[in-house]
XYZ file of C-alpha atoms in Angstrom:
784
model
C 7.999 -31.785 -26.990
C 7.117 -31.655 -23.353
C 8.720 -34.677 -21.471
C 7.797 -36.380 -18.359
C 10.474 -37.651 -16.098
C 10.799 -41.335 -15.944
C 8.236 -42.953 -13.750
C 11.066 -44.899 -12.113
C 12.833 -41.904 -10.745
C 13.933 -42.556 -7.198
C 12.678 -40.737 -4.311
C 14.524 -39.103 -1.366
C 13.878 -39.770 2.326
C 10.757 -37.465 2.300
C 9.279 -39.177 -0.612
C 10.047 -36.278 -3.122
C 11.609 -36.605 -6.469
C 15.245 -37.021 -6.047
C 17.666 -34.333 -7.062
C 21.337 -33.622 -6.904
C 22.909 -32.219 -3.735
C 24.140 -29.287 -5.845
C 20.653 -28.521 -7.225
C 19.014 -28.694 -3.735
C 21.614 -26.480 -2.050
C 21.526 -24.062 -4.918
C 17.790 -23.901 -4.634
C 17.741 -23.427 -0.840
C 20.243 -20.550 -1.081
C 18.066 -18.800 -3.750
C 15.014 -19.282 -1.668
C 16.740 -18.042 1.567
C 17.925 -14.973 -0.368
C 14.434 -14.364 -1.755
C 12.809 -14.812 1.755
C 15.166 -12.563 3.541
C 14.702 -9.836 0.805
C 10.937 -10.007 1.056
C 10.830 -10.112 4.713
C 13.044 -6.986 4.810
C 10.973 -5.326 2.190
C 7.625 -6.033 4.178
C 9.232 -5.058 7.553
C 10.369 -1.755 6.169
C 8.566 1.119 8.164
C 6.787 -1.467 10.376
C 7.263 0.593 13.532
C 6.089 3.916 11.838
C 2.888 5.747 12.050
C 0.270 4.594 9.642
C -0.498 7.330 7.243
C -2.970 8.039 4.373
C -3.924 5.940 1.311
C -4.787 2.409 0.860
C -2.412 1.523 3.779
C -4.797 3.387 6.045
C -6.987 0.320 5.971
C -4.448 -1.444 8.201
C -5.318 1.202 10.960
C -8.980 0.395 10.239
C -8.068 -3.210 11.042
C -6.570 -2.079 14.115
C -9.536 -0.168 15.128
C -11.752 -3.114 14.638
C -9.344 -5.203 16.732
C -9.349 -2.777 19.519
C -13.300 -2.430 19.547
C -13.469 -6.343 19.613
C -11.208 -6.301 22.784
C -12.843 -3.249 24.388
C -16.445 -4.396 23.903
C -15.826 -8.080 23.817
C -17.650 -8.554 20.547
C -16.913 -10.944 17.696
C -18.091 -8.670 15.004
C -15.902 -5.965 13.300
C -16.758 -2.210 13.821
C -14.871 0.337 11.916
C -15.326 3.386 14.222
C -14.915 4.109 17.928
C -17.956 4.473 19.975
C -18.908 5.649 23.363
C -21.010 2.569 24.233
C -21.167 -0.896 23.137
C -21.759 -0.945 19.321
C -24.953 -3.105 18.274
C -24.647 -5.811 15.658
C -26.175 -3.267 12.942
C -22.757 -1.491 12.918
C -20.891 -4.678 12.095
C -18.760 -4.673 8.946
C -20.170 -7.651 6.771
C -18.374 -7.085 3.329
C -15.719 -9.935 4.011
C -15.072 -12.736 6.288
C -13.820 -11.775 9.806
C -10.622 -13.931 10.110
C -8.174 -10.937 9.551
C -9.954 -8.913 12.219
C -9.781 -11.905 14.671
C -6.066 -12.541 13.817
C -5.175 -8.766 14.555
C -7.192 -8.864 17.845
C -5.327 -11.786 18.988
C -1.994 -10.041 18.354
C -3.338 -7.016 20.049
C -4.422 -8.999 23.059
C -0.828 -10.336 23.317
C 1.306 -7.256 22.442
C -0.848 -4.417 23.110
C -2.108 -1.390 21.060
C 0.865 -0.266 18.911
C 1.202 0.752 15.170
C 3.254 -2.194 14.428
C 0.335 -4.574 15.433
C -1.461 -3.169 12.444
C 1.137 -4.521 10.057
C 2.637 -7.547 12.049
C 0.429 -10.133 10.862
C 0.814 -9.209 7.079
C 4.701 -9.071 7.699
C 4.811 -12.524 9.162
C 2.718 -13.953 6.366
C 4.465 -12.190 3.799
C 7.832 -13.557 5.076
C 6.389 -17.230 5.016
C 5.019 -16.887 1.502
C 8.341 -17.470 -0.419
C 9.186 -20.654 1.595
C 5.669 -21.992 0.936
C 6.143 -21.318 -2.785
C 9.481 -23.121 -2.769
C 7.657 -26.054 -1.077
C 5.237 -26.286 -3.472
C 7.619 -26.180 -6.524
C 9.829 -28.537 -4.895
C 7.258 -31.107 -4.262
C 5.490 -30.686 -7.624
C 8.697 -30.567 -9.745
C 12.087 -30.259 -8.431
C 14.285 -27.845 -6.195
C 15.102 -25.558 -8.937
C 11.536 -25.082 -9.802
C 10.761 -24.299 -6.103
C 13.602 -21.598 -6.132
C 12.016 -20.094 -9.254
C 8.608 -19.953 -7.544
C 10.181 -18.146 -4.567
C 12.139 -15.695 -6.560
C 9.255 -14.920 -8.967
C 7.056 -13.732 -6.160
C 9.438 -11.353 -4.420
C 10.447 -9.407 -7.490
C 7.031 -8.149 -8.707
C 6.271 -4.510 -7.864
C 2.656 -5.280 -6.622
C 3.842 -8.216 -4.122
C 6.630 -5.672 -2.669
C 4.401 -2.805 -2.456
C 1.611 -4.454 -0.553
C 3.676 -6.909 1.335
C 2.846 -5.275 4.763
C -0.840 -4.426 3.823
C -2.820 -6.155 6.653
C -5.813 -6.412 4.527
C -7.050 -9.397 2.457
C -4.754 -10.508 -0.357
C -1.641 -11.134 1.850
C -3.462 -13.634 4.108
C -5.428 -15.328 1.431
C -2.457 -16.139 -0.687
C -0.307 -17.293 2.381
C -2.956 -19.463 3.879
C -4.162 -20.879 0.627
C -0.457 -21.692 -0.565
C -0.214 -23.587 2.819
C -3.515 -25.565 1.782
C -2.141 -26.228 -1.735
C 1.165 -27.491 -0.370
C -0.644 -29.858 1.906
C -2.911 -31.172 -0.781
C 0.246 -31.772 -3.094
C 1.983 -33.796 -0.303
C -1.238 -35.642 0.601
C -1.672 -36.722 -3.041
C 2.154 -37.746 -3.038
C 2.216 -39.688 0.252
C -1.317 -40.266 1.493
C -0.307 -39.262 5.028
C -2.968 -37.976 7.293
C -0.984 -35.007 8.571
C -0.918 -33.378 5.025
C -4.684 -33.786 5.021
C -4.771 -31.791 8.150
C -2.255 -29.139 6.731
C -4.332 -28.713 3.586
C -7.527 -28.379 5.559
C -6.015 -25.948 7.949
C -4.649 -23.708 5.276
C -7.676 -23.564 2.998
C -9.965 -23.054 6.080
C -7.836 -19.863 7.343
C -7.766 -18.728 3.702
C -11.678 -18.785 3.397
C -11.873 -16.930 6.707
C -9.598 -14.350 5.189
C -11.460 -13.384 1.949
C -13.972 -14.734 -0.600
C -11.536 -15.381 -3.475
C -10.184 -18.288 -1.359
C -13.728 -19.867 -1.737
C -13.104 -19.514 -5.519
C -9.815 -21.394 -5.301
C -11.113 -24.031 -2.916
C -14.099 -24.495 -5.139
C -11.819 -24.918 -8.236
C -9.745 -27.393 -6.421
C -12.737 -29.506 -5.198
C -14.233 -29.593 -8.824
C -10.956 -30.505 -10.390
C -10.427 -33.145 -7.453
C -13.876 -34.620 -8.153
C -13.076 -34.965 -11.944
C -9.727 -36.281 -11.447
C -10.590 -38.925 -8.958
C -14.043 -39.948 -9.616
C -14.939 -39.156 -13.310
C -11.785 -39.562 -15.397
C -10.227 -42.989 -16.064
C -7.433 -43.729 -13.678
C -5.024 -43.927 -16.451
C -5.270 -40.340 -17.089
C -3.695 -39.000 -13.926
C -2.692 -42.194 -12.462
C -4.010 -43.964 -9.239
C -4.793 -42.246 -6.160
C -5.158 -43.420 -2.507
C -8.917 -43.614 -2.848
C -9.741 -43.535 0.915
C -7.491 -40.593 1.709
C -8.486 -38.655 -1.314
C -12.025 -39.073 -0.499
C -11.354 -38.037 3.313
C -9.701 -34.825 1.898
C -12.503 -34.069 -0.584
C -15.317 -34.579 2.003
C -13.624 -32.666 4.693
C -12.653 -29.837 2.581
C -16.201 -29.524 0.915
C -17.720 -29.634 4.328
C -15.423 -26.962 5.642
C -16.300 -24.632 2.851
C -19.989 -25.236 3.269
C -19.684 -24.842 7.091
C -17.737 -21.566 6.602
C -20.283 -20.212 4.232
C -23.056 -21.047 6.492
C -21.351 -19.511 9.520
C -21.033 -16.072 7.690
C -24.536 -16.411 6.252
C -25.855 -16.742 9.981
C -23.583 -14.004 11.328
C -24.533 -11.512 8.666
C -28.207 -12.455 8.745
C -28.166 -11.885 12.551
C -26.610 -8.544 12.099
C -29.095 -7.671 9.309
C -26.473 -7.094 6.714
C -27.024 -9.811 4.088
C -28.667 -7.287 1.870
C -25.752 -4.977 2.372
C -23.198 -7.612 1.357
C -25.133 -8.298 -1.815
C -25.534 -4.711 -2.706
C -21.784 -4.072 -2.116
C -20.860 -6.760 -4.527
C -23.313 -5.663 -6.990
C -21.638 -2.297 -6.838
C -18.064 -3.737 -7.015
C -19.145 -5.615 -10.180
C -20.706 -2.576 -12.000
C -19.185 -1.541 -15.228
C -19.431 -5.137 -16.736
C -21.259 -3.661 -19.778
C -17.951 -2.314 -20.991
C -15.857 -4.589 -23.340
C -13.003 -6.188 -21.363
C -10.506 -4.980 -23.911
C -11.629 -1.386 -23.302
C -11.369 -1.800 -19.584
C -7.978 -3.408 -19.591
C -6.725 -0.652 -21.958
C -7.941 1.911 -19.424
C -5.766 0.271 -16.809
C -2.819 -0.297 -18.940
C -0.508 1.758 -16.722
C -1.487 0.296 -13.474
C -1.131 -3.122 -14.938
C 2.311 -2.471 -16.205
C 3.171 -0.789 -13.119
C 2.189 -3.583 -10.952
C 3.729 -6.488 -12.979
C 5.905 -5.124 -15.728
C 5.528 -6.086 -19.461
C 8.244 -8.797 -18.884
C 6.192 -10.614 -16.050
C 2.953 -9.995 -18.070
C 4.590 -11.648 -21.268
C 5.911 -14.515 -19.174
C 2.631 -15.159 -17.399
C 0.809 -15.406 -20.529
C 3.530 -17.879 -21.963
C 3.219 -19.852 -18.790
C -0.555 -20.218 -19.040
C -0.104 -21.857 -22.291
C 2.690 -24.108 -20.994
C 0.751 -25.294 -17.842
C -2.313 -26.080 -19.990
C -0.196 -28.049 -22.381
C 1.531 -30.030 -19.648
C -1.770 -30.717 -18.050
C -3.197 -32.126 -21.270
C -0.035 -33.739 -22.849
C 1.727 -35.008 -19.627
C -1.238 -35.616 -17.526
C 0.485 -34.350 -14.309
C -2.492 -33.308 -11.993
C -0.447 -30.678 -10.291
C -0.030 -28.720 -13.393
C -3.515 -27.711 -12.709
C -2.601 -25.640 -9.648
C -1.203 -22.556 -11.407
C -4.242 -22.537 -13.656
C -6.663 -22.706 -10.677
C -4.854 -19.632 -9.172
C -4.951 -17.831 -12.478
C -8.685 -18.579 -12.527
C -9.151 -17.162 -9.059
C -7.179 -13.952 -9.822
C -9.019 -13.479 -12.921
C -12.499 -13.799 -11.318
C -11.230 -11.159 -8.737
C -9.906 -8.736 -11.356
C -12.529 -9.127 -14.099
C -15.701 -9.704 -12.286
C -15.420 -6.992 -9.672
C -14.435 -4.219 -12.277
C -15.566 -1.280 -10.056
C -13.127 -2.501 -7.380
C -10.389 -3.049 -9.698
C -10.951 0.612 -11.135
C -10.477 2.048 -7.739
C -7.926 -0.250 -6.045
C -4.445 -0.777 -7.704
C -3.906 -3.735 -5.607
C -6.966 -5.540 -6.788
C -4.980 -7.971 -9.088
C -2.522 -8.931 -6.139
C -3.484 -12.646 -6.604
C -1.786 -12.592 -10.004
C 1.467 -12.701 -8.026
C 0.966 -16.167 -6.768
C -0.122 -17.378 -10.066
C 3.076 -15.891 -11.577
C 5.161 -17.532 -8.881
C 3.643 -21.018 -9.515
C 3.821 -20.568 -13.224
C 7.479 -19.728 -13.049
C 8.259 -23.093 -11.300
C 6.403 -24.758 -14.225
C 8.385 -22.734 -16.868
C 11.675 -23.776 -15.203
C 10.786 -27.377 -14.957
C 9.752 -27.289 -18.514
C 12.755 -25.700 -19.796
C 14.956 -28.103 -17.683
C 13.111 -31.072 -19.476
C 13.918 -29.575 -22.812
C 17.513 -28.936 -21.998
C 17.754 -32.606 -20.991
C 16.139 -33.968 -24.206
C 18.527 -31.709 -26.225
C 21.582 -32.943 -24.347
C 20.425 -36.561 -24.785
C 20.058 -36.024 -28.381
C 23.556 -34.969 -28.629
C 25.073 -37.858 -26.553
C 26.511 -40.898 -28.371
C 24.055 -43.679 -29.134
C 26.098 -46.214 -27.141
C 26.400 -43.914 -24.145
C 25.714 -45.821 -20.908
C 22.432 -45.003 -19.355
C 22.023 -45.468 -15.638
C 19.617 -47.925 -14.644
C 16.677 -46.695 -12.640
C 16.992 -47.585 -9.140
C 14.210 -48.908 -6.749
C 13.175 -47.201 -3.620
C 15.480 -48.456 -0.739
C 13.846 -50.791 1.761
C 12.523 -49.377 4.960
C 15.030 -48.261 7.372
C 17.970 -48.270 4.813
C 19.515 -44.916 3.727
C 19.686 -44.339 -0.002
C 22.872 -43.504 -1.669
C 23.352 -39.794 -2.337
C 22.811 -38.796 -5.041
C 20.445 -41.624 -5.679
C 21.239 -43.867 -8.766
C 19.091 -42.518 -11.740
C 18.732 -39.029 -10.195
C 18.842 -36.331 -13.006
C 21.857 -34.309 -13.196
C 21.859 -30.775 -11.662
C 23.147 -28.780 -14.746
C 19.959 -28.672 -16.837
C 17.731 -27.596 -13.945
C 20.349 -24.929 -12.844
C 20.632 -23.731 -16.495
C 16.893 -23.493 -16.711
C 16.831 -21.553 -13.493
C 19.650 -19.073 -14.511
C 17.736 -18.438 -17.727
C 14.645 -17.648 -15.622
C 16.377 -15.375 -13.133
C 17.515 -13.087 -16.045
C 14.019 -11.717 -16.836
C 13.344 -11.676 -13.118
C 16.161 -9.221 -12.700
C 14.608 -6.954 -15.280
C 11.267 -7.134 -13.227
C 13.055 -6.300 -10.128
C 14.546 -3.159 -11.971
C 10.942 -1.804 -11.830
C 10.033 -3.405 -8.623
C 12.569 -1.584 -6.559
C 11.298 1.957 -7.433
C 7.683 0.824 -7.319
C 8.276 -0.229 -3.698
C 9.415 3.409 -2.646
C 6.708 5.024 -4.866
C 4.137 2.768 -3.124
C 5.253 3.715 0.340
C 5.413 7.408 -0.550
C 1.936 7.476 -1.947
C 0.249 4.956 0.757
C -0.086 2.489 -2.017
C -2.094 4.770 -4.316
C 0.633 5.341 -6.811
C -0.695 7.938 -9.489
C -4.220 7.815 -8.097
C -5.397 8.660 -11.691
C -4.035 12.174 -11.274
C -5.671 13.141 -8.182
C -3.887 15.089 -5.374
C -1.978 12.814 -3.023
C -1.061 13.705 0.524
C 0.722 11.353 2.883
C -0.898 13.013 6.101
C 2.729 12.680 7.650
C 2.499 16.214 9.359
C -1.058 15.876 10.158
C -0.532 12.564 12.033
C 2.281 14.165 13.906
C -0.180 17.075 14.817
C -2.814 14.526 16.067
C -0.373 12.554 18.138
C 0.880 15.845 19.591
C -2.500 16.867 20.449
C -4.129 13.863 21.974
C -2.311 13.896 25.312
C -3.293 17.472 25.625
C -6.942 16.582 25.550
C -8.890 15.366 28.594
C -9.784 11.555 28.625
C -13.059 10.832 26.865
C -13.076 14.107 25.097
C -14.749 13.663 21.645
C -13.109 15.016 18.467
C -14.807 16.558 15.586
C -13.054 16.948 12.317
C -13.917 19.457 9.689
C -14.371 17.936 6.189
C -11.090 19.607 5.046
C -9.199 17.244 7.461
C -10.068 14.586 5.068
C -10.501 12.068 7.897
C -9.081 8.454 7.396
C -8.986 5.362 9.559
C -5.444 6.364 10.134
C -6.159 9.723 11.540
C -8.757 8.045 13.928
C -6.250 5.558 14.956
C -3.630 8.209 15.625
C -6.038 9.836 18.175
C -5.625 6.923 20.452
C -9.118 5.306 20.627
C -11.155 8.598 20.809
C -14.722 8.931 19.411
C -14.365 10.927 16.162
C -17.167 12.424 14.313
C -17.646 14.592 11.145
C -17.699 18.177 12.114
C -20.344 20.831 11.414
C -19.077 23.424 8.819
C -18.223 25.781 11.734
C -19.102 25.682 15.382
C -21.622 27.979 16.731
C -20.851 30.831 19.316
C -20.076 28.239 22.246
C -16.720 26.333 21.832
C -17.291 22.636 20.917
C -17.464 20.216 23.901
C -14.576 18.469 22.698
C -11.769 19.341 20.129
C -12.670 20.886 16.731
C -9.826 20.303 14.100
C -9.505 21.802 10.698
C -7.021 21.846 7.881
C -7.040 25.381 6.634
C -5.637 24.311 3.319
C -9.021 22.679 2.592
C -11.241 25.191 4.282
C -12.900 28.231 2.709
C -11.326 31.612 3.786
C -14.519 32.915 5.160
C -14.826 29.955 7.566
C -11.260 30.356 8.764
C -12.100 33.924 9.458
C -15.294 33.156 11.304
C -13.225 30.672 13.514
C -10.392 33.260 14.143
C -12.893 36.057 15.036
C -15.002 33.911 17.599
C -12.636 31.326 19.084
C -8.933 30.773 20.787
C -6.985 28.660 18.217
C -4.018 26.634 18.456
C -2.369 26.460 15.120
C 0.285 23.764 14.208
C 1.333 24.601 10.674
C -1.904 24.528 8.506
C -3.746 22.544 11.316
C -6.117 24.515 13.771
C -7.519 23.126 16.969
C -10.225 24.885 19.080
C -12.683 23.653 21.618
C -13.541 23.865 25.400
C -11.579 20.653 25.827
C -8.461 22.165 24.613
C -6.715 23.704 27.761
C -4.642 26.712 26.721
C -2.267 25.740 29.511
C -1.615 22.195 28.386
C -2.034 22.706 24.642
C 1.233 24.553 24.356
C 4.886 23.574 25.187
C 5.384 24.298 28.930
C 8.855 25.461 28.159
C 7.533 28.253 25.932
C 7.290 31.861 27.056
C 3.536 32.078 25.802
C 1.096 33.871 28.023
C -1.785 31.364 28.576
C -4.203 34.101 29.040
C -3.568 35.722 25.629
C -6.651 35.137 23.315
C -6.459 34.701 19.607
C -4.138 32.497 17.590
C -1.135 30.701 19.102
C 1.034 29.087 16.484
C 3.379 26.155 16.355
C 5.507 24.837 13.502
C 6.923 21.521 12.572
C 10.775 21.143 13.061
C 11.941 18.598 10.349
C 15.016 16.557 10.125
C 16.382 13.516 8.043
C 15.878 10.091 9.936
C 18.875 8.199 10.908
C 19.650 4.844 9.259
C 17.745 2.861 11.863
C 14.841 5.228 11.972
C 14.807 5.248 8.135
C 14.315 1.509 8.187
C 12.219 0.836 11.070
C 9.936 3.861 11.388
C 9.828 6.053 8.082
C 12.118 6.120 5.158
C 9.581 8.351 3.302
C 8.695 11.145 5.854
C 11.144 13.335 7.904
C 11.340 13.152 11.572
C 9.153 15.906 13.125
C 8.896 17.931 16.189
C 6.532 20.658 17.085
C 7.830 23.949 18.523
C 6.197 27.218 19.372
C 6.682 29.623 16.386
C 6.305 33.440 17.249
C 6.919 34.250 13.576
C 4.072 32.201 12.471
C 1.918 33.575 15.319
C 2.692 37.027 13.949
C 1.782 36.109 10.488
C -1.483 34.432 11.301
C -2.744 37.119 13.665
C -1.745 39.885 11.158
C -3.657 38.235 8.245
C -6.812 37.475 10.502
C -6.939 40.938 12.060
C -5.578 40.245 15.500
C -3.204 42.127 17.609
C 0.482 40.863 16.721
C 3.655 41.671 18.390
C 6.719 41.024 16.188
C 9.173 38.325 17.574
C 12.107 39.426 19.696
C 14.548 36.998 18.312
C 16.524 37.323 14.945
C 15.323 35.125 12.010
C 17.310 32.177 11.477
C 15.679 29.871 8.868
C 14.676 30.903 5.404
C 10.953 30.520 6.456
C 11.671 32.943 9.554
C 13.321 35.480 7.171
C 10.321 35.552 4.897
C 8.147 36.407 7.592
C 10.661 38.968 9.018
C 10.656 40.554 5.474
C 6.784 40.895 5.821
C 7.069 42.250 9.327
C 9.574 45.036 8.032
C 7.273 45.780 5.145
C 4.227 46.085 7.403
C 6.203 48.331 9.741
C 7.369 50.437 7.002
C 10.951 49.544 7.190
C 11.704 49.408 3.479
C 15.428 49.146 4.014
C 15.180 46.109 6.203
C 12.640 44.462 3.875
C 14.931 44.930 0.906
C 17.924 43.607 2.684
C 15.942 40.450 3.616
C 14.468 39.998 0.020
C 18.009 40.106 -1.351
C 19.140 37.484 1.276
C 16.066 35.095 0.385
C 16.550 35.567 -3.311
C 20.204 34.685 -3.186
C 19.225 31.322 -1.551
C 16.562 30.590 -4.350
C 16.845 29.111 -7.845
C 15.322 32.017 -9.696
C 12.347 31.876 -11.720
C 11.408 35.386 -12.361
C 7.786 34.644 -13.538
C 5.297 37.472 -13.296
C 1.633 37.295 -13.766
C -0.672 40.094 -15.033
C -2.091 40.414 -11.483
C 1.337 41.498 -10.202
C 2.072 38.260 -8.566
C 5.587 36.849 -8.938
C 7.111 33.606 -8.523
C 10.569 34.529 -7.200
C 12.187 31.230 -7.035
C 12.411 27.759 -5.386
C 14.342 25.722 -3.036
C 14.550 21.794 -3.279
C 15.365 19.505 -0.521
C 16.152 15.904 -1.420
C 15.560 13.537 1.356
C 13.215 10.798 2.821
C 10.453 13.156 1.754
C 11.751 15.507 -0.725
C 10.296 19.027 -0.693
C 10.142 21.810 -3.338
C 9.212 25.232 -1.937
C 7.904 27.914 -4.118
C 8.389 31.481 -3.023
C 5.959 34.095 -4.165
C 5.623 37.764 -3.884
C 2.143 38.775 -3.964
C 0.597 41.500 -6.056
C -2.335 41.791 -3.722
C -5.485 39.693 -2.818
C -6.208 37.132 -5.451
C -9.687 36.803 -7.041
C -11.962 34.525 -5.157
C -11.505 31.438 -7.270
C -7.727 31.648 -7.886
C -5.158 29.224 -6.274
C -1.554 28.557 -6.671
C -1.348 25.323 -8.626
C 1.534 22.753 -9.192
C 1.158 19.829 -11.504
C 3.385 17.216 -13.207
C 3.904 14.952 -15.807
C 6.446 12.053 -16.751
C 8.000 12.862 -20.067
C 10.366 9.955 -20.414
C 10.407 6.550 -18.806
C 13.267 5.404 -16.484
C 16.338 4.085 -17.897
C 16.410 0.277 -18.501
C 12.690 0.192 -17.403
C 10.334 -2.029 -19.379
C 7.147 -0.113 -18.009
C 5.552 2.617 -19.856
C 5.879 6.265 -18.700
C 2.957 7.346 -16.729
C 0.787 9.334 -19.121
C -1.462 11.208 -16.562
C -1.026 14.794 -15.538
C -0.996 14.783 -11.648
C -1.836 17.576 -9.390
C 1.037 17.706 -6.589
C 0.626 21.102 -5.069
C -1.493 21.352 -1.926
C -3.434 24.718 -1.308
C -1.530 27.333 0.693
C -2.294 27.601 4.423
C -3.117 31.338 4.071
C -5.627 31.557 1.027
C -4.402 33.722 -1.824
C -7.621 35.845 -1.271
C -5.983 37.055 2.005
C -2.462 37.863 0.664
C -1.035 41.314 0.802
C 0.808 43.277 -1.781
C 4.495 42.846 -1.637
C 4.297 40.154 1.035
C 6.305 37.014 0.541
C 4.633 33.680 0.737
C 5.983 30.048 0.515
C 4.224 27.020 -0.837
C 5.839 23.789 0.130
C 5.194 21.035 -2.369
C 6.131 17.316 -1.190
C 7.609 15.695 -4.163
C 6.719 12.005 -4.445
C 8.559 11.188 -7.865
C 7.116 8.866 -10.470
C 9.552 6.443 -12.228
C 11.078 8.252 -15.208
C 11.869 11.877 -15.811
C 9.105 14.006 -14.240
C 8.581 17.678 -14.884
C 6.749 20.043 -12.512
C 5.009 23.257 -13.511
C 3.429 26.038 -11.342
C 0.649 28.521 -12.271
C -2.116 30.405 -10.847
C -5.290 28.603 -11.631
C -8.904 29.321 -11.570
C -10.663 26.674 -9.829
C -14.341 27.469 -11.020
C -13.542 28.251 -14.692
C -12.938 31.944 -13.937
C -10.109 34.008 -15.578
C -6.726 32.860 -14.377
C -3.745 35.247 -14.274
C -1.597 34.971 -17.249
C 2.211 35.000 -17.245
C 3.587 38.099 -18.715
C 6.463 37.888 -21.257
C 6.167 34.037 -21.412
C 4.887 33.755 -25.135
C 1.353 33.262 -23.877
C 2.358 30.138 -21.669
C 0.107 29.735 -18.523
C 2.496 27.563 -16.421
C 6.216 27.854 -15.575
C 8.550 24.931 -15.078
C 9.781 24.861 -11.330
C 11.346 21.394 -11.415
C 12.655 18.405 -13.494
C 13.715 15.203 -11.914
C 15.256 12.157 -13.626
C-alpha cells in the first residue's frame, strides 16, 4: 500500500518537509555530481565549428540572431541578405524566444561559434538543480537527487544538451515554472508566484509544447481548487492560488495573441498552419505500427531499462494521485502528456527528427523522484511492521514559533536510511542506462545528432567547413557565394562563410566567371560538369572542393609562402594536413574531428591536371606520405618508369592490410589502412582496371552484427552507406593507376562490419568479384 507521510511531519526553516542531515547532504552530493557531469557533457566541443546534421540548426539560430542585430528587426530570418529583409521572410513556425535570447548573447559577446551553443549549455547545466529542487520540494531530498540523476544519464538528454533549438529551453524554463508553482502551493509566498509566471512565460516563448504543459496545469489547477471538494487535495490559499491561475492564464492568452498578431502581420499564419498540418501527417497509420518502425530510435534514445521504468512510474504516479491525493503527483503526468502530444500527434516530425521525444527526459526525471519516494515509503512500512509493538514512537513535533531555530534533526523527522536505500536501488538501473548513454553521446556528436539517419549517407562536413573558413578571408568583402547543389549546403556552411550572402548555384557557370565565388564538391558532381569547369576556368582545389570565380584572386587564394606561379592557369591544388587534437582541444574544440591545416600540394595538382587533360609538371620533391607515394606511383607509370612504379607499389602494399579482391573489370582492392582517432579513418587503396562504366561507383556500407557488451539496447538493424564518392570519378580512372578512397568511420554501438564493392547506381550491371564464390562485397573492416 502506498503510504502518505504523517500530516504532522515537521518543516524545516524553508517550509519544506524535514529530512535528516545525512539524507540532505547525500542528496546534494549526488545532485552536484549529476550537474557537473551534465554541464561537462553539454560543454564538450562548445568552442568548435558547427558542422552538419541536426546540430546545424544552432548555426541557423546564429544566422537569425546576426540578422536581427544587423538589420535591427525583431523577426527571425534564416538567410543572409544584401538588404533589409521584409516581414515576408520571417520564420513563423515557432515562437521567437530562442532567437531573441541568442541575439542578446551575440550583442554582448560578439559573433562566435560558441554563442550558437552557449544558451543551451547554460540552460542544460541549470536543469538538474531545478529537477532536484522540484523533487526535494514535492517529496524529500533523496527524491530530488533521483530526479537530477535520472535526467543526466539518458542518451537523448546527453546527446542534445548543447543543441540551441527548442527542447532544451522549453524544459529548463517550464521546470522553473513548475518549481515556482510547487513552492507557491506550499508557502503562498508572492515571490514564488513571480517565479512560476516567469518560468512558464519564457517556456511558452521557446516553443509550443510549453503551452500544452501550461494549459494542462491550468486545467488541473481549476479542477483542484474550484471544482473538487477541498477534502480531496486539502485546503489552498484561495486568494494567492486565484492570483496564480488568473495571471498564468492571462500570460498564456497574451502570448498566443502576440504571435498571432506577429505572424498575421508577416502574412505567415497560413504557412504556420500548413507546416503543422504537414508535421502531423501520417496519423492514419496505427500507433503500434508507427512505434514499431521507430523502435531502434526509441531504444537508442532512452534504453529499454528507462522505458520500462517510465511505464511503471506512470502507473505509480497515477495511483499516488488517486489514492494519496497529493496534487503534486500530477506534475510528472502532465509532463508525460506534453511529451506524448509532441511525439504522437506530430508524427511526420518524429519520423525525421530523432530528438522529437526529448521531452520524455523531463518526465522520466520527475517520475524517478516519485518512484524513489514511493520505494522509501514502502521500506519504512516494512521496517515498521518488523519493529516490536511496544517500540517507542517519537511524538510529532509542532512547527517552532517565529524566530526560534528548530532542533536538528527535527523531532519526528523520518530516518535517512529508507530514503537512501530507495535512492541506491534507483541508481542501479540508472547505471545501466548510463552504460548506453556514454557511447550514444559520442555517436551523436560524430553524426551531428543524426545517429543512423535510417541508413542514409552521413558526412560531418568537418573538412568542408575548414575549406570554407580558409576561403572566406581570401574573398573580397561583400562578394556573394554560389554553392553547387553537390555542396549540400546547410546553415552551418552559410555560418562558416562569415555572414556572406549565399545562393544556390546554377548547374555550371556560363563562359564568364561568376561575379563572386562558385563552390563545388566534386564528390557529388557529375564528371562531365567537372570537366566543363576544368576546361573553362582557373580552379583552386582543396581536397575534393573546388572554388572558382572572378572574386577569387589567384594571388590571395594560395598560401603566400608557396612557390606557385600566380599567372599559371588551370587547377592549383591544396590538401588537408590532419593531426590529432591535444587534450584541451579535444574537449573544448573537437573530440570527433582532427585538427586540419590547408597546404599547397604539388602531387595533387599533378593528379588533377593529368586527369582533366591539363599540362602537369611532376613534383620536384620526393614523396613522404602514403598518399604522396600513391600519386608518385602514378607519375612513374605515366612517364613509363615501370621499375620505379613497381618499387613504389611494393612499398605501398607493405603498409596495407591486404585484401586481394579483384573484380571482373580488372579493378583490384589492394588493401586498407585504418587510423583510429578523434575521427577514425579507413582508407581503401584501389588499382584501376581502366575507366569504369558511367553508373559504377565504389561503395562502402556497414551493418551492426552484434549489440555491445552489457548493453540493453537492440543492435541497429539497418544497413548504412558510409563511403563517400571518390573525388576523381571512376569513369575517369586510368588502367594501372592507384586511387585511395578515404572512408570516415563513425562507429555505431556494437560490433559493426564494413563491406566494399563496385556498385551500379542506376541498376546497371555492377562488376563482380572474381574467385569470391559469387560474392558481390568484400569485408574491409570489423570493429567491436
